[in-house]
Structure formats: structure tokens, C-alpha cells
Coordinates of C-alpha atoms in Angstrom, one line a residue:
Chain A
X24 CA 93.4 92.5 123.5
X25 CA 91.1 93.6 126.2
X26 CA 89.2 96.9 126.1
X27 CA 89.4 98.8 129.4
X28 CA 86.7 101.0 130.9
X29 CA 88.6 104.3 131.2
X30 CA 85.8 106.1 133.0
X31 CA 87.0 105.4 136.4
X32 CA 90.7 106.1 136.3
X33 CA 92.9 108.4 134.3
X34 CA 95.2 106.6 131.7
X35 CA 99.0 106.9 132.0
X36 CA 99.4 109.6 129.4
X37 CA 96.5 111.9 130.6
X38 CA 98.7 114.8 131.3
X39 CA 100.4 114.7 127.9
X40 CA 97.3 113.7 125.9
X41 CA 97.2 116.8 123.7
X42 CA 100.8 116.5 122.9
X43 CA 100.3 112.9 121.7
X44 CA 97.1 113.8 119.8
X45 CA 99.1 116.6 118.0
X46 CA 102.0 114.3 117.1
X47 CA 99.5 111.6 115.8
X48 CA 97.8 114.3 113.7
X49 CA 101.2 115.1 112.2
X50 CA 102.0 111.4 111.5
X51 CA 98.5 111.1 109.9
X52 CA 99.4 114.0 107.6
X53 CA 102.8 112.5 106.8
X54 CA 101.1 109.1 105.8
X55 CA 98.6 111.0 103.6
X56 CA 101.5 112.9 102.1
X57 CA 103.2 109.5 101.2
X58 CA 100.0 108.2 99.7
X59 CA 100.1 111.3 97.4
X60 CA 103.7 110.7 96.6
X61 CA 102.7 107.2 95.5
X62 CA 99.8 108.5 93.4
X63 CA 102.1 111.1 91.6
X64 CA 104.8 108.4 90.9
X65 CA 107.4 109.8 93.2
X66 CA 110.8 108.0 93.0
X67 CA 110.7 104.9 95.2
X68 CA 113.6 105.9 97.3
X69 CA 112.1 109.3 98.2
X70 CA 108.9 107.4 99.2
X71 CA 110.9 105.0 101.4
X72 CA 112.8 107.9 103.1
X73 CA 109.4 109.4 104.1
X74 CA 108.2 105.9 105.4
X75 CA 111.4 105.8 107.6
X76 CA 110.6 109.1 109.0
X77 CA 107.1 107.9 110.0
X78 CA 108.7 104.8 111.5
X79 CA 111.0 107.0 113.7
X80 CA 108.1 109.2 114.8
X81 CA 106.0 106.2 115.7
X82 CA 108.9 104.7 117.6
X83 CA 109.4 107.8 119.7
X84 CA 105.8 108.1 120.4
X85 CA 105.5 104.4 121.5
X86 CA 108.5 104.9 123.8
X87 CA 106.8 107.9 125.4
X88 CA 103.6 106.0 125.8
X89 CA 105.5 103.0 127.4
X90 CA 107.2 105.3 129.7
X91 CA 104.1 107.2 130.8
X92 CA 102.3 103.7 131.3
X93 CA 105.1 102.5 133.5
X94 CA 105.2 105.8 135.5
X95 CA 101.5 105.5 136.2
X96 CA 99.7 102.2 135.6
X97 CA 102.6 99.9 136.5
X98 CA 103.9 101.9 139.4
X99 CA 100.3 102.3 140.8
X100 CA 99.8 98.6 140.6
X101 CA 103.1 98.0 142.4
X102 CA 102.3 100.5 145.1
X103 CA 98.9 98.7 145.7
X104 CA 100.8 95.6 146.7
X105 CA 98.2 93.5 144.9
X106 CA 100.4 90.6 143.6
X107 CA 97.9 89.5 140.9
X108 CA 97.4 93.1 139.6
X109 CA 101.2 93.6 139.5
X110 CA 101.9 90.3 137.6
X111 CA 99.1 91.2 135.1
X112 CA 100.5 94.7 134.5
X113 CA 104.1 93.5 134.0
X114 CA 103.0 90.6 131.7
X115 CA 100.9 93.1 129.6
X116 CA 103.7 95.7 129.3
X117 CA 106.2 93.1 128.5
X118 CA 104.1 91.7 125.7
X119 CA 103.7 95.2 124.4
X120 CA 107.4 95.8 124.3
X121 CA 107.8 92.5 122.6
X122 CA 105.4 93.5 119.8
X123 CA 107.4 96.9 119.4
X124 CA 110.6 95.2 119.3
X125 CA 109.6 93.0 116.4
Chain B
X57 CA 117.5 113.5 99.3
X58 CA 117.1 114.3 95.6
X59 CA 113.8 114.7 94.0
X60 CA 113.7 112.8 90.7
X61 CA 112.1 113.8 87.5
X62 CA 109.5 111.0 87.1
X63 CA 108.1 112.3 83.9
X64 CA 110.4 110.2 81.7
X65 CA 110.5 106.8 83.3
X66 CA 108.0 104.8 85.3
X67 CA 108.9 104.3 88.9
X68 CA 109.6 100.7 90.2
X69 CA 106.2 100.3 91.8
X70 CA 104.2 101.6 88.8
X71 CA 102.3 98.3 88.2
X72 CA 101.3 98.1 91.8
X73 CA 100.7 101.8 92.4
X74 CA 97.0 101.5 93.2
X75 CA 97.6 98.7 95.7
X76 CA 100.1 100.8 97.6
X77 CA 98.0 103.9 97.7
X78 CA 95.1 101.8 99.0
X79 CA 97.3 100.4 101.7
X80 CA 98.6 103.8 102.6
X81 CA 95.0 105.1 102.8
X82 CA 94.3 102.3 105.3
X83 CA 97.3 103.1 107.4
X84 CA 96.2 106.8 107.3
X85 CA 92.9 105.7 108.7
X86 CA 94.6 103.5 111.4
X87 CA 96.7 106.5 112.6
X88 CA 93.6 108.6 112.7
X89 CA 92.0 106.0 114.8
X90 CA 94.9 105.9 117.1
X91 CA 94.7 109.7 117.5
X92 CA 90.9 109.2 118.5
X93 CA 91.8 106.5 120.9
X94 CA 94.3 109.0 122.7
X95 CA 91.6 111.8 122.6
X96 CA 89.1 109.4 124.2
X97 CA 91.5 108.2 126.9
X98 CA 91.9 104.7 125.7
X99 CA 94.0 102.4 127.9
X100 CA 97.7 102.9 127.0
X101 CA 98.4 99.3 126.2
X102 CA 95.5 99.2 123.6
X103 CA 97.0 102.3 122.0
X104 CA 100.4 100.7 121.9
X105 CA 98.8 97.5 120.3
X106 CA 97.5 99.6 117.4
X107 CA 100.7 101.4 116.9
X108 CA 102.5 98.0 116.6
X109 CA 99.9 97.1 113.9
X110 CA 100.8 100.3 112.0
X111 CA 104.5 99.6 112.4
X112 CA 103.9 96.1 111.0
X113 CA 101.9 97.4 107.9
X114 CA 104.5 100.0 107.2
X115 CA 107.3 97.4 107.4
X116 CA 105.5 95.2 105.0
X117 CA 104.9 98.1 102.5
X118 CA 108.5 99.2 102.8
X119 CA 109.6 95.7 101.9
X120 CA 107.4 95.7 98.9
X121 CA 108.7 99.0 97.7
X122 CA 112.3 98.1 98.2
X123 CA 111.7 94.8 96.2
X124 CA 110.0 96.6 93.4
X125 CA 112.8 99.2 93.4
X126 CA 115.4 96.4 93.0
X127 CA 113.3 94.6 90.3
X128 CA 113.1 97.7 88.3
X129 CA 115.4 100.6 89.0
X130 CA 118.4 98.6 90.2
X131 CA 118.1 95.8 87.7
X132 CA 117.7 98.4 84.9
X133 CA 120.8 100.2 86.0
X134 CA 122.7 96.9 86.1
X135 CA 121.5 95.9 82.7
X136 CA 122.7 99.3 81.3
X137 CA 126.2 98.5 82.3
X138 CA 126.8 102.0 83.2
X139 CA 129.2 101.6 86.3
X140 CA 128.6 105.0 87.8
X141 CA 124.8 104.5 87.6
X142 CA 125.0 101.1 89.1
X143 CA 127.2 102.3 92.0
X144 CA 124.7 105.2 92.6
X145 CA 121.7 103.0 92.7
X146 CA 123.2 100.3 95.0
X147 CA 124.5 103.1 97.4
X148 CA 121.1 104.5 97.5
X149 CA 119.1 101.4 98.1
X150 CA 121.7 100.4 100.7
X151 CA 121.2 103.7 102.6
X152 CA 117.5 103.3 102.4
X153 CA 117.6 99.7 103.8
X154 CA 119.9 101.1 106.7
X155 CA 117.3 103.7 107.5
X156 CA 114.6 101.0 107.6
X157 CA 116.7 98.6 109.8
X158 CA 117.2 101.3 112.4
Chain C
X9 CA 118.0 77.6 103.0
X10 CA 120.2 76.3 100.2
X11 CA 123.9 75.9 100.6
X12 CA 125.7 77.2 97.6
X13 CA 128.8 75.8 96.0
X14 CA 131.2 78.6 96.5
X15 CA 134.1 76.8 94.8
X16 CA 133.3 78.3 91.3
X17 CA 132.6 82.0 92.0
X18 CA 133.8 84.4 94.7
X19 CA 131.1 85.5 97.1
X20 CA 129.9 89.3 97.3
X21 CA 132.1 90.0 100.3
X22 CA 135.3 88.4 99.2
X23 CA 137.3 91.6 99.0
X24 CA 136.2 92.6 102.6
X25 CA 136.2 89.1 104.1
X26 CA 139.0 89.7 106.7
X27 CA 137.2 92.8 107.8
X28 CA 134.0 91.0 108.4
X29 CA 135.7 88.0 110.2
X30 CA 137.4 90.4 112.5
X31 CA 134.2 92.3 113.3
X32 CA 132.4 88.9 114.0
X33 CA 135.3 87.8 116.2
X34 CA 134.8 91.0 118.2
X35 CA 131.1 90.5 118.4
X36 CA 131.7 86.9 119.6
X37 CA 133.9 88.4 122.3
X38 CA 131.1 90.8 123.3
X39 CA 128.6 88.1 123.7
X40 CA 131.0 86.1 125.8
X41 CA 131.5 89.1 127.9
X42 CA 127.8 89.4 128.3
X43 CA 127.6 85.8 129.4
X44 CA 130.2 86.5 132.1
X45 CA 128.2 89.6 133.2
X46 CA 125.2 87.5 133.7
X47 CA 127.2 84.8 135.6
X48 CA 128.5 87.4 137.9
X49 CA 125.2 89.0 138.6
X50 CA 125.7 92.3 136.8
X51 CA 122.8 94.7 137.0
X52 CA 120.1 93.9 134.4
X53 CA 120.3 97.4 132.8
X54 CA 124.0 97.1 132.2
X55 CA 123.6 93.6 130.6
X56 CA 120.9 95.1 128.3
X57 CA 123.1 98.1 127.4
X58 CA 125.8 95.6 126.1
X59 CA 123.1 93.6 124.2
X60 CA 122.0 96.7 122.5
X61 CA 125.6 97.3 121.4
X62 CA 125.8 93.8 119.9
X63 CA 122.5 94.5 118.1
X64 CA 123.9 97.6 116.6
X65 CA 127.1 95.9 115.5
X66 CA 125.2 93.1 113.8
X67 CA 122.9 95.5 112.1
X68 CA 125.8 97.4 110.7
X69 CA 127.5 94.1 109.6
X70 CA 124.3 92.9 108.0
X71 CA 123.9 96.2 106.1
X72 CA 127.4 95.8 104.7
X73 CA 126.8 92.3 103.6
X74 CA 123.5 93.1 101.9
X75 CA 125.2 96.0 100.2
X76 CA 128.2 93.8 99.1
X77 CA 125.7 91.2 97.9
X78 CA 123.9 93.7 95.7
X79 CA 127.1 95.1 94.4
X80 CA 128.2 91.8 93.2
X81 CA 125.7 88.8 93.1
X82 CA 122.6 90.9 92.2
X83 CA 124.4 93.2 89.8
X84 CA 126.1 90.2 88.1
X85 CA 122.9 88.5 87.8
X86 CA 121.4 91.6 86.3
X87 CA 124.2 92.0 83.8
X88 CA 123.8 88.4 82.6
X89 CA 120.4 89.3 81.4
X90 CA 119.2 85.8 82.5
X91 CA 115.6 86.7 83.6
X92 CA 115.1 83.7 85.9
X93 CA 118.4 84.2 87.7
X94 CA 117.6 87.9 88.2
X95 CA 114.2 87.0 89.6
X96 CA 115.7 84.5 92.0
X97 CA 118.4 86.8 93.2
X98 CA 115.9 89.6 93.9
X99 CA 113.4 87.4 95.6
X100 CA 116.3 86.1 97.7
X101 CA 117.7 89.4 98.8
X102 CA 114.2 90.7 99.4
X103 CA 113.3 87.8 101.7
X104 CA 116.6 88.4 103.6
X105 CA 116.0 92.1 104.1
X106 CA 112.4 91.1 105.3
X107 CA 114.0 88.9 107.9
X108 CA 116.4 91.7 109.0
X109 CA 113.7 94.2 109.3
X110 CA 111.6 92.1 111.6
Chain D
X31 CA 126.4 103.7 132.0
X32 CA 126.8 103.2 135.9
X33 CA 128.1 100.0 137.3
X34 CA 126.1 98.8 140.2
X35 CA 127.2 97.1 143.3
X36 CA 125.4 93.8 143.2
X37 CA 126.8 92.5 146.4
X38 CA 123.9 93.7 148.4
X39 CA 120.8 92.7 146.4
X40 CA 120.1 90.0 143.9
X41 CA 119.6 91.1 140.2
X42 CA 116.2 90.8 138.6
X43 CA 117.2 87.7 136.6
X44 CA 118.8 85.8 139.5
X45 CA 116.4 82.8 139.5
X46 CA 116.9 82.4 135.8
X47 CA 120.5 83.2 135.6
X48 CA 121.6 79.8 134.4
X49 CA 119.1 79.8 131.6
X50 CA 120.3 83.1 130.4
X51 CA 124.0 82.1 130.7
X52 CA 123.2 79.0 128.6
X53 CA 121.4 80.9 125.9
X54 CA 124.2 83.4 125.7
X55 CA 126.7 80.5 125.3
X56 CA 124.6 79.3 122.4
X57 CA 124.5 82.8 120.8
X58 CA 128.2 83.0 121.2
X59 CA 128.6 79.8 119.4
X60 CA 126.3 81.0 116.6
X61 CA 128.4 84.0 116.1
X62 CA 131.5 81.9 116.0
X63 CA 129.8 79.7 113.4
X64 CA 129.0 82.9 111.3
X65 CA 132.6 83.9 111.5
X66 CA 133.7 80.5 110.2
X67 CA 131.0 80.8 107.4
X68 CA 132.6 84.1 106.3
X69 CA 136.1 82.6 106.5
X70 CA 135.1 79.8 104.2
X71 CA 133.3 82.0 101.7
X72 CA 129.8 80.9 102.4
X73 CA 127.2 82.5 100.2
X74 CA 126.1 85.9 101.5
X75 CA 122.4 85.1 101.9
X76 CA 123.3 82.1 104.1
X77 CA 125.4 84.3 106.2
X78 CA 122.7 86.9 106.6
X79 CA 120.1 84.2 107.5
X80 CA 122.3 83.1 110.4
X81 CA 122.7 86.8 111.5
X82 CA 118.9 87.2 111.5
X83 CA 118.7 84.1 113.7
X84 CA 121.1 85.7 116.2
X85 CA 119.2 88.9 116.1
X86 CA 116.1 87.0 117.0
X87 CA 117.7 85.1 119.9
X88 CA 119.1 88.4 121.2
X89 CA 115.6 90.0 121.0
X90 CA 114.0 87.2 122.9
X91 CA 116.7 87.4 125.5
X92 CA 116.5 91.1 125.9
X93 CA 112.7 90.9 126.3
X94 CA 113.1 88.3 129.1
X95 CA 115.7 90.5 130.9
X96 CA 113.5 93.6 130.6
X97 CA 110.5 91.6 132.0
X98 CA 112.6 90.2 134.9
X99 CA 113.9 93.6 135.6
X100 CA 110.4 95.2 135.8
X101 CA 109.1 92.2 137.9
X102 CA 111.9 92.8 140.4
X103 CA 113.9 96.0 140.4
X104 CA 111.1 98.3 139.2
X105 CA 108.3 96.7 141.2
X106 CA 110.5 96.7 144.3
X107 CA 111.4 100.4 143.9
X108 CA 107.6 101.2 143.4
X109 CA 106.8 99.1 146.6
X110 CA 109.3 101.1 148.5
X111 CA 107.3 104.3 147.8
X112 CA 110.6 106.1 147.3
X113 CA 109.7 108.7 144.6
X114 CA 113.3 109.5 143.5
X115 CA 114.2 105.8 143.3
X116 CA 110.9 105.0 141.4
X117 CA 111.6 108.0 138.8
X118 CA 115.2 106.7 138.4
X119 CA 114.2 103.1 137.8
X120 CA 111.5 104.0 135.2
X121 CA 113.8 106.5 133.5
X122 CA 116.5 103.8 133.2
X123 CA 114.4 101.1 131.9
X124 CA 112.7 103.4 129.4
X125 CA 116.1 104.5 128.0
X126 CA 117.0 100.9 127.8
X127 CA 113.8 99.9 125.8
X128 CA 114.7 102.9 123.6
X129 CA 118.0 101.5 122.8
X130 CA 116.5 98.1 122.0
X131 CA 113.8 99.5 119.8
X132 CA 116.2 101.4 117.6

């Protein structure tokens, strides 16, 4: 995993950043709620139902981020015509999709 | 989803409750970290890599809970010989697995 | 993976065996259709849409088999009261669910 | 789902077409094998293990096709500079990834 200097170029999700932060805050709250369910001995199935809801929210968020990334970073690389940069971007997004599919 | 009165019987994960609560606290922290990554314009791919790590942690936790649930709630129902109770438990865990598989 | 002698006891899906075989024949046909799509240069996205349909059919089939397995093999083990047998069955179905979740 | 006229342009996986066809033939054989397992009352867990293997093979194949598609169709659209075409391609691949993630 390489860290990228984001000082020079906006990231793919820039225009939707607040929306993503808000959804992540909600997911954080859902996970905290699940922890409390466990601490107060909530029935297993009810705990698992909430975990499935978090999975779903994370999948939807991932798909949004992948789409934004393609719309900006991948398309920009493609437009630049820089073959090495294009290859790197596609390999990177492909590895990411592979991790999400698992 | 029905809420269950847990005052009378321990839930399936009782003996491992603190372990689950600790893992959920860690996942909550991971999600908070991802929110901060988004707020500080971290590169999309690095955000997605962290989301994949949360997915993985949640999957492992789900599998543990399903296993504990079968070991206790489902097996207890089966041992009771109460056909209606057995059918309800299996239907319930099957629906839960279906939601996790999606 | 151990092979089990199925001569002595019916498997969990016995009563629904023909239904499962029919669905698997249909999935086999779908996969053959996808192979032909590839051989005739069908557009990537249309190929992937058909693969997603096969995934979905396999997931639904898996869930049915896991449910039948719990309803018969796991419940029978539980009813027997044989602790070692119960533990083995639950460990086995849990490992299987883990493989399907991945 | 729109069918695409593939007479005019090669599809993204053209150079690897035979490899994909071969893998699909193998998956077709695996599914046929699973059908036979069901017909001969093979133990549920062994059937499910083989289904998990097919899932894995299909996931790997999907990821390859998505990658090839991005490397060719998406990158070509991006290079063309045609905004509408780019938007269509990204929307299409995003919807496809969404279906695979489910």
C-alpha cells in the first residue's frame, strides 16, 4: 500500500467528500451500537442482522468510491496518454476490486 | 426482526462476549479512521483498502457469532426435541446466513 | 475433505435431490452459454452480467443446501446427544459457511 | 442489458479469449461434477465445498474480465475524449462491479 501525497491533486471523491464522511459517521455509530448490543447480551441473530446492515452500507460506499475513482483518477490517467501511468492505475483499481470481491 | 428477552437465558456468545466487544471497538476505531482519511483527502485506493480490511474483520466476527449461535441456541433447541422450536431456529439462522452471503 | 459413506444414511437434501440436480443442470447450461459468449467475442459487460447471474444461482443453491444440512445432519447429531459428534458437525458447517462467505 | 455489435471492434479480452474459454470449460465440468455428486447422494458438506471452489473460480474469472475491460474499453473511451462515451463506460462497469460485489 503506498501513501499518496494529496497536496497536489484533488482525490476522485472530492466533490462528494462530505457525503462520504457523513455516511462513515453513521456506519461508525452502527458499529458502536452493535458493540453495545453485545455488551447487553442481545440475541445473536439480532446482532448478526445489524452486522449485515453494516456490510451493506460499506459495500454501497465502496462502490461509490470505486466509481468516483474511475471517473477521475483512471479517466485522467487515460486522457494523459501516459501508458505506464494508465497501466499502474488499472492494476491498482483491479487489485482493489479483487479485495472487495473477496 | 424480533427482539428477544435475554433475561432468562444466556446468548450463544456469552462466554466470548468480551472478546467480541473488544473486536467491535477496534472495528469502530477503524471506521472512524476511514472517516478521517476521507476528511483529509486520502487517496481513494488507500481508503478502499481500509474498507476491505473492515469487511474482513466483520466477516470473521459474523462467522464466530454464527458458530457460537449454532453451538448453543440451535443445538439446545435440537436437544429439546421441540419440533416447532427447532424449525424456527434453523429458519432463523438460515435467513441470517443468506443475508451475510449477499 | 473427507468423503462420507452415504450408503447408510440419507443426506440432508435427499427429499429435494431432484430439484437440486435440475438447478445444477441449468447452471451448467448457463456456464456453457457463457463459454460460447466468450468464443463469439460477446461484449465484456454482457459476459460479466451472465457470470453475476450464475453467482446468484449458486448462492441460492448453497443456502438451500446449508439449510437442509442443518435441518437434518446437524439437528440429528444434536438430538443424539453425542457431544463429539455435535462438535464435529458444527465445526464442519461453520467452516463451510466461512468458505461461502469469502 | 444491451447486446453490442462486436463486428467492428475487438472486445477487451480478445488476446486472452482462449484462456477464458478454457477456464469456463473447466468450470462447466465442475458444475456437472457437482450435479453428479447430488445425484449420487454425496455428503452435503462435500457438495458445498465444491460449490465454494466454483464460486472462487468464477470470481477470479470475473476480476480478469473486469480488468481487461478497463484496460481496453474504458481506457479507449477515455483516450477518445468523448465525454458521453466515457460516462457511459464508467457507469456500465460500475453497475457490473456492483452486481459482482453483491
